[in-house]
Tab-separated table of C-alpha atoms in Angstrom:
chain	number	residue	atom	x	y	z
A	1	MET	CA	-42.916	54.999	7.951
A	2	LYS	CA	-39.232	55.877	7.837
A	3	PRO	CA	-37.093	54.074	5.251
A	4	LEU	CA	-34.497	51.531	6.321
A	5	VAL	CA	-30.881	52.714	6.058
A	6	SER	CA	-28.119	50.132	5.653
A	7	ILE	CA	-24.531	50.722	6.736
A	8	VAL	CA	-22.068	48.355	5.037
A	9	THR	CA	-18.635	48.024	6.645
A	10	PRO	CA	-15.683	45.828	5.676
A	11	CYS	CA	-13.054	45.300	8.362
A	12	TYR	CA	-9.608	43.773	8.659
A	13	ASN	CA	-7.899	43.653	12.076
A	14	GLY	CA	-9.887	46.519	13.540
A	15	GLU	CA	-9.753	45.623	17.227
A	16	ASN	CA	-8.229	48.972	18.241
A	17	TYR	CA	-11.006	51.023	16.644
A	18	LEU	CA	-14.187	48.962	16.836
A	19	ASP	CA	-15.429	50.302	20.165
A	20	ARG	CA	-15.433	53.805	18.681
A	21	PHE	CA	-17.096	52.572	15.492
A	22	PHE	CA	-19.928	50.700	17.213
A	23	ARG	CA	-20.538	53.483	19.735
A	24	SER	CA	-21.047	55.915	16.858
A	25	ILE	CA	-23.574	53.561	15.237
A	26	LEU	CA	-25.453	53.108	18.504
A	27	ALA	CA	-25.522	56.887	19.027
A	28	GLN	CA	-27.327	57.596	15.755
A	29	THR	CA	-30.541	59.581	16.157
A	30	TYR	CA	-32.082	57.868	13.127
A	31	PRO	CA	-34.269	54.994	14.365
A	32	LYS	CA	-34.315	52.478	11.504
A	33	LEU	CA	-30.886	51.051	10.764
A	34	GLU	CA	-29.302	47.919	9.376
A	35	LEU	CA	-25.593	47.191	9.896
A	36	VAL	CA	-23.846	44.747	7.559
A	37	PHE	CA	-20.373	43.987	8.892
A	38	ILE	CA	-17.930	41.886	6.851
A	39	ASN	CA	-14.876	40.547	8.677
A	40	ASP	CA	-12.217	40.224	5.975
A	41	GLY	CA	-10.179	37.446	7.539
A	42	SER	CA	-9.059	39.338	10.642
A	43	THR	CA	-6.391	37.655	12.754
A	44	ASP	CA	-6.912	39.779	15.877
A	45	HIS	CA	-9.908	39.980	18.260
A	46	THR	CA	-12.236	41.624	15.746
A	47	GLU	CA	-14.825	38.836	15.854
A	48	GLN	CA	-15.023	38.749	19.659
A	49	ILE	CA	-15.448	42.520	19.841
A	50	VAL	CA	-18.112	42.493	17.143
A	51	GLU	CA	-20.083	39.785	18.912
A	52	SER	CA	-19.835	41.657	22.215
A	53	PHE	CA	-21.835	44.493	20.643
A	54	ARG	CA	-24.572	42.276	19.218
A	55	PRO	CA	-26.866	42.547	22.310
A	56	GLU	CA	-26.657	46.361	22.325
A	57	LEU	CA	-27.345	46.546	18.595
A	58	GLN	CA	-30.354	44.271	18.943
A	59	ALA	CA	-31.646	46.199	21.960
A	60	ARG	CA	-31.379	49.398	19.938
A	61	GLY	CA	-33.455	47.763	17.180
A	62	ILE	CA	-30.618	47.700	14.647
A	63	HIS	CA	-30.824	44.810	12.193
A	64	PHE	CA	-27.336	43.305	12.386
A	65	LEU	CA	-25.714	41.020	9.811
A	66	TYR	CA	-22.198	39.717	10.462
A	67	GLU	CA	-20.176	37.540	8.100
A	68	TYR	CA	-16.613	36.284	8.087
A	69	GLN	CA	-14.645	35.643	4.908
A	70	GLU	CA	-11.073	34.660	4.138
A	71	ASN	CA	-8.922	37.734	3.609
A	72	ALA	CA	-9.526	39.098	0.114
A	73	GLY	CA	-9.224	42.861	0.509
A	74	GLN	CA	-11.532	45.754	1.368
A	75	ALA	CA	-13.219	45.919	-2.038
A	76	ALA	CA	-13.948	42.185	-2.075
A	77	ALA	CA	-15.390	42.427	1.437
A	78	LEU	CA	-17.535	45.365	0.399
A	79	ASN	CA	-18.750	43.379	-2.601
A	80	ARG	CA	-20.025	40.718	-0.240
A	81	GLY	CA	-21.748	43.275	1.957
A	82	LEU	CA	-23.370	44.970	-1.032
A	83	LYS	CA	-25.130	41.700	-1.883
A	84	LEU	CA	-26.588	41.445	1.628
A	85	PHE	CA	-28.004	44.834	2.577
A	86	THR	CA	-31.756	45.433	2.291
A	87	GLY	CA	-32.254	49.130	3.039
A	88	GLU	CA	-33.786	51.790	0.795
A	89	TYR	CA	-30.643	53.824	1.424
A	90	MET	CA	-27.043	52.669	1.823
A	91	ASN	CA	-23.899	54.101	3.364
A	92	TRP	CA	-20.508	52.409	3.236
A	93	MET	CA	-18.171	53.190	6.090
A	94	ASP	CA	-14.657	52.312	7.266
A	95	SER	CA	-14.438	50.494	10.585
A	96	ASP	CA	-11.764	52.830	11.957
A	97	ASP	CA	-13.836	55.998	11.544
A	98	GLU	CA	-16.972	57.293	13.218
A	99	ILE	CA	-20.093	59.238	12.344
A	100	LEU	CA	-21.581	61.937	14.531
A	101	PRO	CA	-25.092	61.308	15.943
A	102	GLU	CA	-27.148	63.072	13.261
A	103	PHE	CA	-25.090	61.757	10.343
A	104	ILE	CA	-27.802	59.418	9.022
A	105	GLU	CA	-30.861	61.428	10.036
A	106	LYS	CA	-29.768	64.636	8.299
A	107	LYS	CA	-28.880	62.828	5.089
A	108	VAL	CA	-32.142	60.885	4.949
A	109	ASP	CA	-34.114	64.089	5.552
A	110	PHE	CA	-32.237	65.739	2.696
A	111	LEU	CA	-32.795	62.938	0.178
A	112	GLU	CA	-36.451	62.565	1.156
A	113	LYS	CA	-36.953	66.287	0.477
A	114	HIS	CA	-34.793	66.383	-2.644
A	115	PRO	CA	-35.741	63.553	-5.012
A	116	GLU	CA	-33.593	65.164	-7.726
A	117	TYR	CA	-30.474	63.851	-5.941
A	118	ALA	CA	-29.448	60.187	-6.073
A	119	TYR	CA	-26.918	60.533	-3.271
A	120	CYS	CA	-25.428	63.062	-0.899
A	121	TYR	CA	-22.423	63.814	1.298
A	122	GLY	CA	-21.705	66.101	4.242
A	123	LYS	CA	-18.907	67.739	6.158
A	124	ALA	CA	-15.847	65.709	7.090
A	125	ILE	CA	-13.625	66.318	10.086
A	126	VAL	CA	-10.135	64.867	9.765
A	127	VAL	CA	-8.529	64.219	13.165
A	128	ASP	CA	-5.254	62.808	14.470
A	129	GLU	CA	-5.601	59.273	15.863
A	130	GLU	CA	-3.044	60.066	18.536
A	131	ALA	CA	-4.796	63.317	19.541
A	132	PRO	CA	-8.487	63.019	18.510
A	133	GLU	CA	-9.331	66.426	19.922
A	134	ARG	CA	-7.014	68.010	17.354
A	135	ILE	CA	-8.723	68.706	14.040
A	136	VAL	CA	-6.243	68.342	11.192
A	137	ARG	CA	-8.636	69.868	8.683
A	138	GLU	CA	-12.302	70.240	7.829
A	139	ILE	CA	-13.766	69.418	4.437
A	140	SER	CA	-17.050	71.006	3.450
A	141	GLU	CA	-18.958	71.691	0.233
A	142	ARG	CA	-16.874	71.304	-2.905
A	143	ASP	CA	-16.529	73.792	-5.721
A	144	PHE	CA	-17.358	72.393	-9.127
A	145	SER	CA	-18.311	73.291	-12.677
A	146	GLY	CA	-19.042	71.230	-15.745
A	147	GLU	CA	-21.264	68.299	-16.648
A	148	HIS	CA	-18.868	65.595	-15.443
A	149	ALA	CA	-17.029	67.623	-12.808
A	150	PHE	CA	-17.435	65.119	-9.968
A	151	PHE	CA	-16.519	62.183	-12.200
A	152	GLU	CA	-13.365	63.945	-13.393
A	153	ASP	CA	-12.400	65.068	-9.894
A	154	ILE	CA	-12.537	61.443	-8.716
A	155	LEU	CA	-10.354	60.386	-11.649
A	156	PHE	CA	-7.719	62.974	-10.860
A	157	VAL	CA	-8.150	63.042	-7.050
A	158	ARG	CA	-8.937	66.710	-6.683
A	159	ASN	CA	-11.496	68.473	-4.525
A	160	VAL	CA	-13.085	65.185	-3.406
A	161	PHE	CA	-13.558	63.488	-0.028
A	162	PHE	CA	-14.137	59.786	-0.641
A	163	SER	CA	-16.131	58.787	2.459
A	164	GLY	CA	-19.472	59.577	4.062
A	165	TYR	CA	-21.974	59.223	1.208
A	166	LEU	CA	-25.586	58.093	1.486
A	167	VAL	CA	-27.044	56.693	-1.741
A	168	ARG	CA	-30.500	55.605	-2.823
A	169	THR	CA	-30.454	51.838	-3.337
A	170	GLU	CA	-32.431	52.212	-6.563
A	171	ALA	CA	-29.723	54.488	-7.957
A	172	LEU	CA	-26.932	52.177	-6.779
A	173	ASN	CA	-28.560	49.187	-8.461
A	174	GLN	CA	-28.719	51.070	-11.748
A	175	ALA	CA	-25.183	52.466	-11.573
A	176	VAL	CA	-23.529	49.287	-10.254
A	177	PRO	CA	-25.270	46.291	-11.882
A	178	GLY	CA	-25.377	43.272	-9.639
A	179	ARG	CA	-23.846	45.400	-6.868
A	180	GLU	CA	-20.458	44.173	-8.031
A	181	ILE	CA	-17.433	46.483	-8.002
A	182	TYR	CA	-13.883	45.878	-9.196
A	183	ALA	CA	-12.169	44.064	-6.346
A	184	GLY	CA	-8.540	44.876	-7.020
A	185	PRO	CA	-6.038	45.943	-4.355
A	186	GLY	CA	-6.567	49.339	-2.799
A	187	GLY	CA	-9.613	51.199	-1.637
A	188	GLN	CA	-13.227	50.676	-2.586
A	189	ASN	CA	-14.560	54.218	-2.761
A	190	ALA	CA	-13.779	55.140	-6.373
A	191	GLN	CA	-15.414	51.928	-7.608
A	192	LEU	CA	-18.744	53.082	-6.184
A	193	LEU	CA	-18.425	56.823	-6.688
A	194	LEU	CA	-17.341	56.808	-10.336
A	195	PRO	CA	-20.456	55.125	-11.761
A	196	LEU	CA	-22.704	57.159	-9.461
A	197	ALA	CA	-20.985	60.347	-10.619
A	198	TRP	CA	-21.279	59.363	-14.270
A	199	TYR	CA	-24.999	58.600	-14.190
A	200	TYR	CA	-26.197	61.043	-11.538
A	201	GLY	CA	-23.702	63.874	-11.538
A	202	GLU	CA	-23.003	65.967	-8.472
A	203	PRO	CA	-24.163	64.676	-5.068
A	204	GLY	CA	-26.178	66.854	-2.730
A	205	TYR	CA	-24.455	68.471	0.233
A	206	VAL	CA	-25.683	68.244	3.838
A	207	GLY	CA	-23.450	70.339	6.047
A	208	GLU	CA	-25.048	69.212	9.327
A	209	SER	CA	-24.144	65.576	8.628
A	210	VAL	CA	-20.587	64.971	9.808
A	211	TYR	CA	-18.143	62.141	9.124
A	212	LYS	CA	-15.116	61.858	11.421
A	213	TYR	CA	-12.080	60.531	9.594
A	214	TYR	CA	-9.013	59.403	11.551
A	215	VAL	CA	-5.450	59.546	10.253
A	216	ARG	CA	-2.536	57.858	11.977
A	217	SER	CA	1.131	57.236	11.384
A	218	ASP	CA	0.616	53.600	10.355
A	219	SER	CA	-2.339	54.296	8.093
A	220	HIS	CA	-2.019	52.570	4.720
A	221	SER	CA	-3.016	55.692	2.831
A	222	HIS	CA	-1.459	58.378	5.037
A	223	SER	CA	1.913	57.054	6.100
A	224	GLN	CA	4.926	58.990	4.918
A	225	ASN	CA	5.463	58.095	1.277
A	226	THR	CA	8.652	57.488	-0.597
A	227	SER	CA	8.524	58.187	-4.318
A	228	GLU	CA	8.724	54.454	-5.073
A	229	LYS	CA	5.773	53.761	-2.791
A	230	THR	CA	3.862	56.589	-4.441
A	231	ILE	CA	4.511	55.024	-7.842
A	232	ARG	CA	3.017	51.740	-6.635
A	233	GLN	CA	-0.023	53.570	-5.235
A	234	LEU	CA	-0.497	55.405	-8.526
A	235	GLU	CA	-0.341	52.122	-10.429
A	236	ARG	CA	-2.956	50.538	-8.151
A	237	TYR	CA	-5.283	53.518	-8.355
A	238	GLU	CA	-4.971	53.650	-12.144
A	239	ARG	CA	-5.977	49.978	-12.366
A	240	ILE	CA	-9.007	50.700	-10.191
A	241	LEU	CA	-10.013	53.637	-12.378
A	242	LEU	CA	-9.540	51.827	-15.670
A	243	SER	CA	-11.355	48.698	-14.512
A	244	THR	CA	-14.251	50.757	-13.150
A	245	VAL	CA	-14.612	53.036	-16.173
A	246	GLU	CA	-14.470	50.046	-18.521
A	247	ARG	CA	-17.509	48.618	-16.718
A	248	ILE	CA	-19.613	51.683	-17.546
A	249	PRO	CA	-21.489	50.771	-20.747
A	250	ASP	CA	-21.226	54.208	-22.310
A	251	GLN	CA	-18.879	55.113	-25.157
A	252	GLU	CA	-18.482	58.647	-23.837
A	253	ALA	CA	-17.112	57.279	-20.555
A	254	GLU	CA	-14.617	55.179	-22.510
A	255	THR	CA	-13.132	58.347	-24.011
A	256	TYR	CA	-11.554	59.011	-20.595
A	257	ILE	CA	-9.419	55.861	-20.670
A	258	GLU	CA	-6.540	57.376	-22.641
A	259	THR	CA	-6.649	60.525	-20.493
A	260	ILE	CA	-6.371	58.405	-17.338
A	261	LYS	CA	-3.370	56.513	-18.700
A	262	GLN	CA	-1.549	59.676	-19.729
A	263	HIS	CA	-2.289	61.511	-16.484
A	264	TYR	CA	-0.954	58.736	-14.254
A	265	ALA	CA	2.027	58.066	-16.532
A	266	ARG	CA	3.091	61.693	-16.055
A	267	LEU	CA	2.731	61.387	-12.278
A	268	ARG	CA	4.748	58.175	-12.204
A	269	PHE	CA	7.508	59.716	-14.291
A	270	GLY	CA	7.745	62.713	-11.967
A	271	ASN	CA	8.065	60.429	-8.962
A	272	ALA	CA	10.587	58.253	-10.794
A	273	VAL	CA	12.801	61.292	-11.304
A	274	ASP	CA	12.565	61.970	-7.565
A	275	THR	CA	13.871	58.480	-6.799
A	276	ARG	CA	17.153	59.208	-8.673
A	277	ASN	CA	16.965	55.567	-9.742
A	278	PRO	CA	18.105	55.349	-13.401
A	279	ARG	CA	16.181	52.128	-13.994
A	280	LEU	CA	12.896	53.676	-12.855
A	281	ILE	CA	13.538	56.949	-14.672
A	282	ARG	CA	14.184	55.064	-17.905
A	283	LYS	CA	11.165	52.799	-17.403
A	284	TYR	CA	8.645	55.594	-16.862
A	285	TYR	CA	10.218	57.851	-19.467
A	286	GLN	CA	9.701	55.051	-21.983
A	287	GLU	CA	6.121	54.685	-20.743
A	288	LEU	CA	5.457	58.317	-21.635
A	289	HIS	CA	6.647	57.759	-25.166
A	290	ALA	CA	4.703	54.497	-25.524
A	291	LEU	CA	1.555	56.484	-24.744
A	292	GLY	CA	2.451	59.112	-27.329
A	293	ILE	CA	3.278	61.779	-24.771
A	294	GLN	CA	5.897	64.015	-26.328
A	295	THR	CA	8.497	65.434	-23.966
A	296	PRO	CA	10.420	68.622	-24.762
A	297	HIS	CA	13.834	68.099	-26.333
A	298	ASP	CA	15.670	69.658	-23.406
A	299	LEU	CA	13.822	67.395	-20.952
A	300	ALA	CA	14.749	64.343	-23.000
A	301	LEU	CA	18.400	65.384	-22.871
A	302	LEU	CA	18.161	66.002	-19.129
A	303	VAL	CA	16.733	62.522	-18.550
A	304	LYS	CA	19.428	60.981	-20.749
A	305	TYR	CA	22.290	62.613	-18.883
A	306	THR	CA	20.654	62.045	-15.478
A	307	ILE	CA	20.445	58.316	-16.165
A	308	LYS	CA	24.028	58.290	-17.347
A	309	ALA	CA	25.302	60.224	-14.329
A	310	LEU	CA	23.393	58.183	-11.766
A	311	GLY	CA	24.347	54.977	-13.445
A	312	LYS	CA	28.020	55.498	-12.785
């Protein structure tokens, strides 16, 4: 008998994308699915659209759970969905993306044949929302080396695609006790991937399993950034990382906390310089020193005179 696969999806105001999302679920070749959909306080027609798909989901034999909650953010909505799913495998998915028909089937086949892997990912196709036929880029198997390579790449946002993973529920339960992630502002992917990466290392790769990721001009994570907005994003992501790493009950994991703080302080300072705002430059320059990061003498002088010049 094939194992049940759960797809957990949080959604806020997704009316423009839900038809695409549900059609991709209904098109899956894998026969035994559960969909857990959490409406995070949407103010548009999300609920009506979701309910319009219920008969098709039921006819397809998909176990469908729908819940509404007051708006609390994507991570909080995912937390609620994590408590509800019952499958032997779990995938979490954004409501504005889609998965190609063999996405689930290929991943399940891989994990059933490779018990040494706790989770796996596949190829991602990034497309333009305004011109879906145009592929912006393709992301395939990552290069890596080192015991904690995946964990570190998530920390420093390098060589990682954050969506499209299928995980064994047994492994998730061990890595994320109580199925409870940090529910701060921002995304929810690092909160799940970091503990999985720490305990289980590199995920398996299934190139035939494809996730289709849409970017658009009004996307929260892909809109054109100013340096000040980037600073705020860096601060949010650092809080997510620190809160997630602190939940891992392993002293070796805790050794990364200072590295995280220093890495993101450097990034914030660089963006502060780009703003040409003397208040921000001073603030994040002082942050570097508070963390014990020594700056070269000539850089310190440059910052001093830049603040003075811009302050006139």
